[in-house]
């Protein structure tokens, strides 16, 4: 479990997923774009980037996320598990 990384929503937002389960990602790749509504009524689009390379195991089943919701589960450094 040390190599599983879970990404959480800091705030309530709408999520536009850029990768699907089974996708290989590299550090810095955009996993999703998060639309956060500000108090002024504007939407701020923020990219969610991968911290390290790995394989996307799962993502939330909805694009309407509450604060603290799990967004992604990623197996980082999968090369440690291949022979």
N, CA and C of each residue as an Amber inpcrd file, in Angstrom:
protein
   249
   0.8050000  -1.2100000   0.0000000   0.0000000   0.0000000   0.0000000
   0.8430000   1.2670000   0.0000000   2.1370000   1.1290000   0.2560000
   2.9980000   2.3100000   0.2790000   3.0600000   3.0190000  -1.0660000
   2.8000000   2.3140000  -2.1450000   2.9180000   2.9050000  -3.4700000
   1.5840000   3.3930000  -4.0330000   0.5080000   3.2730000  -3.2560000
  -0.7770000   3.8090000  -3.6960000  -0.9040000   5.2420000  -3.2050000
  -1.2050000   6.1370000  -4.1310000  -1.3850000   7.5500000  -3.8080000
  -2.8330000   7.9060000  -4.0940000  -3.4870000   8.5390000  -3.1250000
  -4.8570000   8.9820000  -3.3110000  -4.8650000  10.4960000  -3.3980000
  -5.5670000  11.0250000  -4.3850000  -5.7160000  12.4650000  -4.5730000
  -7.1150000  12.8530000  -4.1070000  -7.2040000  13.9290000  -3.3450000
  -8.4660000  14.3880000  -2.7810000  -8.8120000  15.7850000  -3.2920000
 -10.1080000  16.1050000  -3.2960000 -10.5700000  17.4480000  -3.6590000
 -10.4220000  18.3530000  -2.4400000  -9.7070000  19.4560000  -2.6130000
  -9.5550000  20.4230000  -1.5240000 -10.8450000  21.1750000  -1.2540000
 -11.6280000  21.3850000  -2.3260000 -12.8850000  22.1240000  -2.2390000
 -13.9140000  21.4340000  -3.1270000 -15.1550000  21.8220000  -2.9590000
 -16.1940000  21.3220000  -3.8560000 -15.8970000  21.8420000  -5.2630000
 -16.0510000  20.9850000  -6.2650000 -15.7140000  21.3810000  -7.6310000
 -16.3570000  20.4420000  -8.6400000 -16.2650000  20.8340000  -9.8940000
 -16.6130000  19.9570000 -11.0040000 -15.3090000  19.4590000 -11.5950000
 -15.2650000  18.1870000 -11.9600000 -14.0260000  17.5620000 -12.4030000
 -14.1760000  17.0510000 -13.8330000 -13.2380000  17.4670000 -14.6950000
 -13.1740000  16.9840000 -16.0700000 -11.9710000  16.0510000 -16.1520000
 -12.2180000  14.7480000 -16.1210000 -11.1460000  13.7480000 -16.1060000
 -10.4060000  13.7340000 -17.4330000  -9.0810000  13.7290000 -17.3840000
  -8.2480000  13.7000000 -18.5790000  -7.6350000  12.3210000 -18.8180000
  -7.6730000  11.4570000 -17.8050000  -7.1380000  10.0950000 -17.9210000
  -8.1760000   9.1120000 -17.3890000  -8.0480000   7.8700000 -17.8110000
  -8.9770000   6.8250000 -17.3940000  -8.2240000   5.7490000 -16.6100000
  -8.9430000   4.9260000 -15.8310000  -8.2720000   3.8190000 -15.1480000
  -7.5150000   2.9460000 -16.1480000  -6.3020000   2.5660000 -15.7640000
  -5.4450000   1.7670000 -16.6270000  -4.4290000   2.6090000 -17.3850000
  -4.6270000   3.9260000 -17.3980000  -3.6980000   4.8220000 -18.0870000
  -2.3750000   4.9160000 -17.3330000  -1.2960000   5.0080000 -18.0890000
   0.0230000   5.2690000 -17.5130000   0.2270000   6.7810000 -17.5230000
   0.7030000   7.3210000 -16.4060000   0.9550000   8.7590000 -16.3170000
   2.3820000   8.9920000 -15.8400000   2.9060000  10.1410000 -16.1920000
   4.2290000  10.5750000 -15.7530000   4.0560000  11.7360000 -14.7820000
   5.0710000  11.9910000 -13.9740000   5.0290000  13.1270000 -13.0510000
   4.7720000  14.4010000 -13.8490000   3.8280000  15.2010000 -13.3770000
   3.5000000  16.4540000 -14.0490000   2.3950000  16.3610000 -15.0760000
   1.9740000  15.1470000 -15.4450000   0.8560000  15.0020000 -16.3870000
  -0.4270000  15.5180000 -15.7410000  -1.3010000  16.0980000 -16.5500000
  -2.5950000  16.5640000 -16.0570000  -3.5390000  15.3690000 -15.9340000
  -4.0210000  15.1410000 -14.7340000  -4.9700000  14.0580000 -14.4740000
  -6.4040000  14.5120000 -14.7170000  -6.6810000  15.7610000 -14.3260000
  -8.0320000  16.3050000 -14.4510000  -7.9570000  17.8180000 -14.3970000
  -9.0200000  18.4570000 -14.8440000  -9.1730000  19.8880000 -14.6740000
 -10.3320000  20.1000000 -13.7150000 -10.0880000  20.9010000 -12.6820000
 -11.0790000  21.1380000 -11.6450000 -11.6600000  22.5330000 -11.8030000
 -12.9720000  22.6360000 -11.8910000 -13.6630000  23.9200000 -11.9850000
 -14.2010000  24.2570000 -10.5980000 -13.5970000  25.2920000 -10.0070000
 -13.9820000  25.7170000  -8.6610000 -14.7100000  27.0460000  -8.8020000
 -15.8870000  27.1470000  -8.2300000 -16.6760000  28.3720000  -8.3170000
 -16.2900000  29.3020000  -7.1780000 -15.9220000  30.5190000  -7.5140000
 -15.5260000  31.4990000  -6.5000000 -16.7570000  32.2200000  -5.9690000
 -16.5640000  32.9720000  -4.9000000 -17.6770000  33.7120000  -4.3020000
 -18.1920000  34.8150000  -5.2230000 -17.3780000  35.2410000  -6.1820000
 -17.8100000  36.2750000  -7.1340000 -18.6230000  35.6800000  -8.2860000
 -18.7760000  34.3600000  -8.3050000 -19.5650000  33.7030000  -9.3420000
 -18.7550000  33.2210000 -10.5220000 -17.4560000  33.4820000 -10.5230000
 -16.5950000  33.0340000 -11.6020000 -16.1220000  31.6130000 -11.3500000
 -15.8340000  30.9080000 -12.4340000 -15.2510000  29.5740000 -12.3270000
 -13.7510000  29.6730000 -12.5530000 -12.9990000  29.0670000 -11.6740000
 -11.5490000  29.0320000 -11.7990000 -11.1790000  27.6080000 -12.1800000
 -10.5160000  27.4390000 -13.3300000 -10.1050000  26.1170000 -13.8030000
  -8.6830000  25.8580000 -13.3240000  -8.5060000  24.7700000 -12.5770000
  -7.2080000  24.4160000 -12.0220000  -6.8510000  23.0050000 -12.4600000
  -5.6760000  22.8020000 -13.0490000  -5.2770000  21.4360000 -13.4170000
  -4.8120000  20.6600000 -12.1840000  -5.1560000  19.3930000 -12.1340000
  -4.6640000  18.4870000 -11.0970000  -3.5600000  17.6600000 -11.7480000
  -2.3400000  17.8060000 -11.2600000  -1.1650000  17.1590000 -11.8680000
  -0.7270000  15.9470000 -11.0610000  -0.1610000  14.9650000 -11.7380000
   0.3780000  13.7680000 -11.0830000   1.6590000  14.1340000 -10.3460000
   1.7940000  13.6500000  -9.1190000   2.9930000  13.9010000  -8.3160000
   4.1550000  13.0340000  -8.7800000   3.8430000  11.8470000  -9.2780000
   4.8720000  10.8940000  -9.7230000   4.2710000  10.0330000 -10.8330000
   5.1330000   9.3090000 -11.5360000   4.6590000   8.4120000 -12.5760000
   3.9660000   7.2040000 -11.9820000   3.0430000   6.6270000 -12.7330000
   2.3480000   5.4460000 -12.2500000   1.2010000   5.0510000 -13.1610000
   0.3320000   4.2090000 -12.6260000  -0.8380000   3.7060000 -13.3400000
  -2.0820000   4.1350000 -12.5780000  -3.0520000   4.7030000 -13.2960000
  -4.3160000   5.1090000 -12.6890000  -5.1060000   3.8430000 -12.3740000
  -5.4120000   3.6460000 -11.1110000  -6.1660000   2.4680000 -10.6770000
  -7.6610000   2.7600000 -10.7120000  -8.0490000   3.9500000 -10.2570000
  -9.4680000   4.2650000 -10.1420000  -9.6330000   5.7740000 -10.1090000
 -10.8090000   6.2560000 -10.5160000 -11.1680000   7.6460000 -10.2630000
 -12.6170000   7.7000000  -9.8250000 -12.9970000   8.8220000  -9.2320000
 -14.3570000   8.9700000  -8.7040000 -15.3750000   8.7060000  -9.8070000
 -16.5280000   8.2270000  -9.4080000 -17.5610000   7.8630000 -10.3830000
 -18.4210000   9.0560000 -10.8080000 -18.1680000  10.2100000 -10.2380000
 -18.9380000  11.4050000 -10.5710000 -17.9990000  12.5630000 -10.8570000
 -18.4850000  13.5430000 -11.5730000 -17.6690000  14.7310000 -11.8160000
 -18.0420000  15.8650000 -10.8590000 -19.0860000  15.6750000 -10.0710000
 -19.5170000  16.6640000  -9.0810000 -18.9430000  16.2440000  -7.7310000
 -17.8360000  16.8720000  -7.3190000 -17.1190000  16.4400000  -6.1270000
 -17.3250000  17.3840000  -4.9540000 -17.4560000  16.8150000  -3.7870000
 -17.5270000  17.5910000  -2.5550000 -16.1290000  17.7360000  -1.9730000
 -15.9190000  18.7130000  -1.1220000 -14.6260000  18.8970000  -0.4710000
 -14.2640000  17.6220000   0.2900000 -13.0410000  17.1530000   0.1100000
 -12.5710000  15.9460000   0.7810000 -12.8310000  14.6540000   0.0180000
 -13.5130000  14.7390000  -1.1220000 -13.8010000  13.5350000  -1.9150000
 -12.5240000  12.9730000  -2.5270000 -12.4530000  11.6480000  -2.6220000
 -11.3550000  11.0120000  -3.3500000 -11.5680000  11.2570000  -4.8360000
 -10.4980000  11.6840000  -5.5250000 -10.5990000  11.9020000  -6.9620000
  -9.9270000  10.7540000  -7.7090000  -8.6760000  10.4740000  -7.3650000
  -7.9010000   9.4340000  -8.0380000  -7.1960000   8.5370000  -7.0410000
  -6.9700000   7.2890000  -7.4700000  -6.0770000   6.3580000  -6.7860000
  -5.0720000   5.9050000  -7.8370000  -3.7980000   6.1020000  -7.5300000
  -2.7390000   5.8200000  -8.4970000  -1.6840000   4.9310000  -7.8590000
  -1.2680000   3.8880000  -8.5910000  -0.1510000   3.0410000  -8.1790000
   1.1110000   3.6920000  -8.7120000   1.9050000   4.2710000  -7.8200000
   3.1360000   4.9420000  -8.2270000   4.2890000   3.9470000  -8.2880000
   5.2230000   4.1980000  -9.1880000   6.4140000   3.3760000  -9.3760000
   6.0540000   1.9160000  -9.6550000   5.2000000   1.6550000 -10.6550000
   4.7740000   0.2760000 -10.9210000   5.9080000  -0.6270000 -11.4060000
   7.0300000  -0.0550000 -11.8550000   8.1450000  -0.8750000 -12.3280000
   8.7130000  -1.7630000 -11.2270000   8.4620000  -1.4350000  -9.9730000
   8.9210000  -2.2570000  -8.8560000   8.1880000  -3.5990000  -8.8050000
   7.0600000  -3.6960000  -9.5310000   6.2450000  -4.8970000  -9.4720000
   6.3350000  -5.7430000 -10.7250000   7.2260000  -5.3750000 -11.6460000
   7.3770000  -6.1600000 -12.8700000   8.7190000  -6.8790000 -12.8600000
   8.7690000  -8.0440000 -13.4530000  10.0190000  -8.8210000 -13.5100000
  10.6080000  -8.7930000 -14.8800000
